[in-house]
Tab-separated table of C-alpha atoms in Angstrom:
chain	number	residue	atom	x	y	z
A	1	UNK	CA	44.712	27.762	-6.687
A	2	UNK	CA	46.017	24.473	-5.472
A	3	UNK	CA	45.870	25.233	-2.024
A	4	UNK	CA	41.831	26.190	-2.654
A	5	UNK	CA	41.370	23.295	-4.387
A	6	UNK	CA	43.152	21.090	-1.621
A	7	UNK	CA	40.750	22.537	1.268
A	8	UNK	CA	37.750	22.340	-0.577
A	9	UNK	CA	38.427	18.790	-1.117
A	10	UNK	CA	39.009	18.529	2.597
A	11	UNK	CA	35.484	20.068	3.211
A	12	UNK	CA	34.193	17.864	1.185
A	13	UNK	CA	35.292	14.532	2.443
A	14	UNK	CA	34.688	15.800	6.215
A	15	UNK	CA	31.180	16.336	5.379
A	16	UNK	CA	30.994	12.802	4.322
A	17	UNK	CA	28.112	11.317	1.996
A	18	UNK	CA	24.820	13.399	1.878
A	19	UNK	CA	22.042	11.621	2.667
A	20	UNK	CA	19.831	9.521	-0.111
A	21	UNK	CA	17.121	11.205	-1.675
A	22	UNK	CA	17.534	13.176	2.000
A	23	UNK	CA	16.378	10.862	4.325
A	24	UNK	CA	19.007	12.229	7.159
A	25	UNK	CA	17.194	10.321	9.586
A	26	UNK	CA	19.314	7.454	8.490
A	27	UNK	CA	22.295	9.145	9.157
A	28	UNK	CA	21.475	10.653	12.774
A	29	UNK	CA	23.617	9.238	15.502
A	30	UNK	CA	21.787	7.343	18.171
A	31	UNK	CA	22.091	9.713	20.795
A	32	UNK	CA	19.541	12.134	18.698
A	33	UNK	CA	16.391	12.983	19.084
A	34	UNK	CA	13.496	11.511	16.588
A	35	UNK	CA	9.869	12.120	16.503
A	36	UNK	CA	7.776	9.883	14.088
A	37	UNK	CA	3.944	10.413	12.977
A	38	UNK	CA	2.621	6.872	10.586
A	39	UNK	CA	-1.264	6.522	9.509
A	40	UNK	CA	-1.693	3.064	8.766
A	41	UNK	CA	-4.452	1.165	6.990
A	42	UNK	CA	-5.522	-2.305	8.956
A	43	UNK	CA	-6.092	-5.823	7.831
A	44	UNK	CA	-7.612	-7.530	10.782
A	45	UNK	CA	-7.835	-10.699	12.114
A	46	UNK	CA	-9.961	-12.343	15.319
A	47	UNK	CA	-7.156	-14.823	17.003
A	48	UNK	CA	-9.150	-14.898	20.055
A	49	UNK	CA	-12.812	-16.017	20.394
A	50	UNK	CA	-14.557	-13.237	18.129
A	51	UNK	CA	-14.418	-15.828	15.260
A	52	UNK	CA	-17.302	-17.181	16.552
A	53	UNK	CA	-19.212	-14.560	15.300
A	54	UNK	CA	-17.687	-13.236	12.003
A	55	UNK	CA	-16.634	-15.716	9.386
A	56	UNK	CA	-14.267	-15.320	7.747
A	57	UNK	CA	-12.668	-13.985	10.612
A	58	UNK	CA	-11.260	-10.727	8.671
A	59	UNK	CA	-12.027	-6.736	8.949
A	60	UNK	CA	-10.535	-3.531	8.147
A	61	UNK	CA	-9.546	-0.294	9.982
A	62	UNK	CA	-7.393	2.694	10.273
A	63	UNK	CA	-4.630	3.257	12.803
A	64	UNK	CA	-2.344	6.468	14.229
A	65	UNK	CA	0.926	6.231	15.934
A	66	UNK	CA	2.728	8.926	17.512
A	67	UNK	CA	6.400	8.436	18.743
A	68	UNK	CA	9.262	10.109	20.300
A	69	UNK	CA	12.583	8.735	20.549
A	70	UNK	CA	14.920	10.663	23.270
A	71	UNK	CA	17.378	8.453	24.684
A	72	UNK	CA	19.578	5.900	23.262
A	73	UNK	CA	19.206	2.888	24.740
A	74	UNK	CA	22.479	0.676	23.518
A	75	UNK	CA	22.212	0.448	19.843
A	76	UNK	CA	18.432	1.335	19.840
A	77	UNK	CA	16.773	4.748	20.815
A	78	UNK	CA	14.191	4.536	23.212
A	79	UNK	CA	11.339	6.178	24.148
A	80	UNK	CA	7.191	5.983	23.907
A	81	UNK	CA	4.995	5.686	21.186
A	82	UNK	CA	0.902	6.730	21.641
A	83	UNK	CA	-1.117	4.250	19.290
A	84	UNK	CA	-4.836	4.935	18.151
A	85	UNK	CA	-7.179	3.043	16.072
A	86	UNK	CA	-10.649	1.694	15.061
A	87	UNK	CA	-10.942	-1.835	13.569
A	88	UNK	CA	-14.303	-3.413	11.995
A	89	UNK	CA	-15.249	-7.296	10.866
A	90	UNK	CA	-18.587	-7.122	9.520
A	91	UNK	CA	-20.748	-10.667	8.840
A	92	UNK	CA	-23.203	-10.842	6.293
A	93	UNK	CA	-26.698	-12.597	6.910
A	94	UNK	CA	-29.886	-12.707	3.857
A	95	UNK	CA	-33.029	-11.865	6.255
A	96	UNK	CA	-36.781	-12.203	4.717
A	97	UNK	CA	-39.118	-8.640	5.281
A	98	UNK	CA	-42.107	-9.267	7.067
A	99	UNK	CA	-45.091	-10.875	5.251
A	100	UNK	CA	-46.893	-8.252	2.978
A	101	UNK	CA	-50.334	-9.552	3.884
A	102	UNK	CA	-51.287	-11.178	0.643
A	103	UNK	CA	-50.011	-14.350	1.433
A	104	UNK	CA	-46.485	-13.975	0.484
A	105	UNK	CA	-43.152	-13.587	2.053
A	106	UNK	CA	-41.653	-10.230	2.141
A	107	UNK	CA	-38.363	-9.526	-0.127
A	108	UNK	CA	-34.869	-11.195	0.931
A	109	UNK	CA	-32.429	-8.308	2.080
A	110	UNK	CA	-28.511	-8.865	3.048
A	111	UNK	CA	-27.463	-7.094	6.597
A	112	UNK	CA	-24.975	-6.785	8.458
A	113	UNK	CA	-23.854	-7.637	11.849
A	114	UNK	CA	-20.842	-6.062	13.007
A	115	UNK	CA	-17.964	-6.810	15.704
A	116	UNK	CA	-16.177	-3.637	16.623
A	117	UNK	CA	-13.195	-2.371	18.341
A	118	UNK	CA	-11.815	1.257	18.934
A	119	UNK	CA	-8.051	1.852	20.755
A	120	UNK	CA	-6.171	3.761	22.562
A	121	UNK	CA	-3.136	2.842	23.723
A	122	UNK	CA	0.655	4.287	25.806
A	123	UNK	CA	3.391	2.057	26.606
A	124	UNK	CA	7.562	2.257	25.890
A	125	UNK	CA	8.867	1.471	22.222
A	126	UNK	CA	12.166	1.272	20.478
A	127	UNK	CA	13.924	2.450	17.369
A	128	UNK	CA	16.776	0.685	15.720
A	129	UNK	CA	18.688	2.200	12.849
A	130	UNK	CA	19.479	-0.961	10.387
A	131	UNK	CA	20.784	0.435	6.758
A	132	UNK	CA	17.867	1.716	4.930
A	133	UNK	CA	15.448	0.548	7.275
A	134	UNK	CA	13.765	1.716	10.954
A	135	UNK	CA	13.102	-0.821	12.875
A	136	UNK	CA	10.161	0.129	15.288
A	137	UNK	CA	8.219	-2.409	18.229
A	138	UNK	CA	7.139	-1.898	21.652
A	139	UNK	CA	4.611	-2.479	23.873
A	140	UNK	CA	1.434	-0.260	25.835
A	141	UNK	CA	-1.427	-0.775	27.484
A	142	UNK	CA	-4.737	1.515	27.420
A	143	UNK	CA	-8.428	1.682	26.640
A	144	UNK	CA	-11.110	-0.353	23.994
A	145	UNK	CA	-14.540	0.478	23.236
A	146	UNK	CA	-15.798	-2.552	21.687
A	147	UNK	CA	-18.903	-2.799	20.209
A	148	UNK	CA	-21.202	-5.548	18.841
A	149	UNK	CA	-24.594	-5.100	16.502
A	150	UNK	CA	-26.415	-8.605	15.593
A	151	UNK	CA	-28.671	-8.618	12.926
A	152	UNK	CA	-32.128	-10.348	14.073
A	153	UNK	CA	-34.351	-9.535	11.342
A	154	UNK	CA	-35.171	-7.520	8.455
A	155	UNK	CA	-36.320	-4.686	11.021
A	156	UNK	CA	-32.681	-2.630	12.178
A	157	UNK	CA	-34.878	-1.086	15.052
A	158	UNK	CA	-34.853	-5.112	15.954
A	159	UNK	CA	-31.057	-5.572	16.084
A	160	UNK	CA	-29.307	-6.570	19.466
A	161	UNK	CA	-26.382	-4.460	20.271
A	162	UNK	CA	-23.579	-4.245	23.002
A	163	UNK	CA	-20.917	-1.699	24.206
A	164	UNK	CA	-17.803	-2.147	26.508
A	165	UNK	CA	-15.475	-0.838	27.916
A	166	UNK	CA	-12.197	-2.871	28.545
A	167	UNK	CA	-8.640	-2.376	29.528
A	168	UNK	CA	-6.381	-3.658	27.187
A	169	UNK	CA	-2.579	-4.279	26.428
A	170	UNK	CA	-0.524	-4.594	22.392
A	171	UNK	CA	2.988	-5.203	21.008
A	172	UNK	CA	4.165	-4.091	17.918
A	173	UNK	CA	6.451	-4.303	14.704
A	174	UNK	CA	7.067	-2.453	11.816
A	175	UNK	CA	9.983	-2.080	9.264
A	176	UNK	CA	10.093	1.584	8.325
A	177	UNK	CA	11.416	2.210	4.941
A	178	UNK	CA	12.220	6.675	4.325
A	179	UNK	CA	11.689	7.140	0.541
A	180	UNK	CA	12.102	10.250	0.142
A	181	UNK	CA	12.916	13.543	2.364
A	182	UNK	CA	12.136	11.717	5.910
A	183	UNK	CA	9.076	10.078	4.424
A	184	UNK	CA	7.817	6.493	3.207
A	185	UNK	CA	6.044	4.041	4.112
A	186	UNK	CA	6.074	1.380	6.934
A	187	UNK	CA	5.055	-2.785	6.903
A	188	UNK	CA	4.100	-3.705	10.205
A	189	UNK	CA	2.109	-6.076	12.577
A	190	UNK	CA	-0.310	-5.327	15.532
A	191	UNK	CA	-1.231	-8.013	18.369
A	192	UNK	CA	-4.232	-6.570	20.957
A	193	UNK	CA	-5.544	-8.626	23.700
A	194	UNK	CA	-9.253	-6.842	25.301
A	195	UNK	CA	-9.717	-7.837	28.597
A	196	UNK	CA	-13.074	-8.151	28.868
A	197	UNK	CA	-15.822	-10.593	30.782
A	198	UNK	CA	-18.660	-8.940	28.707
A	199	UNK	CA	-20.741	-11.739	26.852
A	200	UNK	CA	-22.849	-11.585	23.781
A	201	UNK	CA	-25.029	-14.077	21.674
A	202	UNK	CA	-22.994	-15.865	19.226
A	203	UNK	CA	-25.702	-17.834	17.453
A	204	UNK	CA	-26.765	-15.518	14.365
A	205	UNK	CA	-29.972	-17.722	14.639
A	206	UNK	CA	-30.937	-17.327	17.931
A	207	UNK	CA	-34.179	-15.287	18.732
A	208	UNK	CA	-34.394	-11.514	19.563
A	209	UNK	CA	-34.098	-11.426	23.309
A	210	UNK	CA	-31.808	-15.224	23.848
A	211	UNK	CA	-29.278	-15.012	26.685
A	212	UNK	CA	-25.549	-14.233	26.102
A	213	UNK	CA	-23.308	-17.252	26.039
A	214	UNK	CA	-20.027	-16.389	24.684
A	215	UNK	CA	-17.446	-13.842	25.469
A	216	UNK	CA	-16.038	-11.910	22.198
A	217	UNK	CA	-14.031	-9.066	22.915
A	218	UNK	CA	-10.492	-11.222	22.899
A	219	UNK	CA	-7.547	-11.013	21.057
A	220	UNK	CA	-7.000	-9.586	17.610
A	221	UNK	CA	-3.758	-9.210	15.310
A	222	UNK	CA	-3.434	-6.345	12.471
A	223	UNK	CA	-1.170	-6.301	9.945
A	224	UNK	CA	-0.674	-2.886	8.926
A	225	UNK	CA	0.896	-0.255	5.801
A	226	UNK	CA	1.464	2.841	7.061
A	227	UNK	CA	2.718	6.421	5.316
A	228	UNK	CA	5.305	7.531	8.128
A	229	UNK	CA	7.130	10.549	8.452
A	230	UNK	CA	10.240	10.890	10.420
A	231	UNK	CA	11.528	14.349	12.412
């Protein structure tokens, strides 16, 4: 009986402490493999010179990140992390409907003009084990679609609208916090500079038809909350 009792104990302490609420992925050595999969909502900000267009220079947006951590790298694991998103910052602008014909101006309506940018993006990233948190960054390059709509009059078939496509390049941070069974959720910031030469009209006044003067497609920053799940 005592001699049971004494290897059970043995097992036991050998087996050291079971992970919290199971989040093993704080316990993995560094030298093990670990995929992650986060969706993130976006808070956006224009840094660069799309402010001249939407004030307050704010938006919203979704993101995706996909990562997958091979190799330990020191005491990090490294590998590379596939980031997706769409981002929106939206200005509003009271236009007046065209004149009924009885002398009077036509109703005041609020539109929208809208600055746009959709990502895809590849580059090398980094995961560092630090107590109950995952610390994630990196860096990647890739592709942007950016869009942007002006609102010239009451009339949407009227509204001025550009598309482009640009290379781009981001870094990233998040602080990765598993709650419960691998998952939880994940505070992090974005930074996305669009390398672009395509200009736009800034001035929300100007007539249909005035010239571009103003390049828009810049530099953004994101700060994100993601639900993240960790393999």
């Amino acid at each position: 009986m005592l001699a049971s009792s004494a290897a059970l104990l043995v097992a036991v302490l050998a087996a050291g402490p079971g992970a919290p609420r199971g989040n093993r992925v704080l316990q993995k050595q560094l030298d093990e493999r670990v995929f992650t999969v986060a969706a993130s909502a976006r808070l956006g900000i224009l840094i660069g010179s799309g402010d001249v267009v939407i004030q307050p220079p704010l938006g919203f947006g979704f993101g995706l990140k996909l990562a997958y951590y091979p190799l330990q790298l020191g005491p990090m694991r490294f590998g590379f992390a596939f980031h997706g998103g769409h981002s929106r910052y939206m200005r509003a602008r009271l236009v007046t409907g065209p004149d009924s014909g009885d002398g009077l101006a036509g109703p005041t309506t609020r539109r929208w003009s809208v600055l746009s940018h959709t990502d895809l993006a590849l580059g090398p990233h980094f995961q560092v084990p630090a107590g109950p948190l995952l610390i994630e960054f990196g860096a990647g390059g890739g592709l942007g679609v950016s869009s942007w709509r002006r609102v010239v009059d009451a009339e949407p078939a009227h509204d001025e609208s550009t598309v482009a496509y640009n290379g781009l390049v981001r870094a990233d941070l998040s602080f990765g916090v598993p709650i419960r069974n691998n998952q939880g959720v994940a505070l992090g910031v974005d930074l996305q500079k669009y390398f672009s030469q395509t200009r736009v009209v800034t001035d929300p006044n100007a007539p249909m038809g005035a010239a571009p003067d103003s390049v828009v497609f810049d530099l953004t920053l994101a700060v994100t909350l993601a639900y993240q799940m960790w393999f």
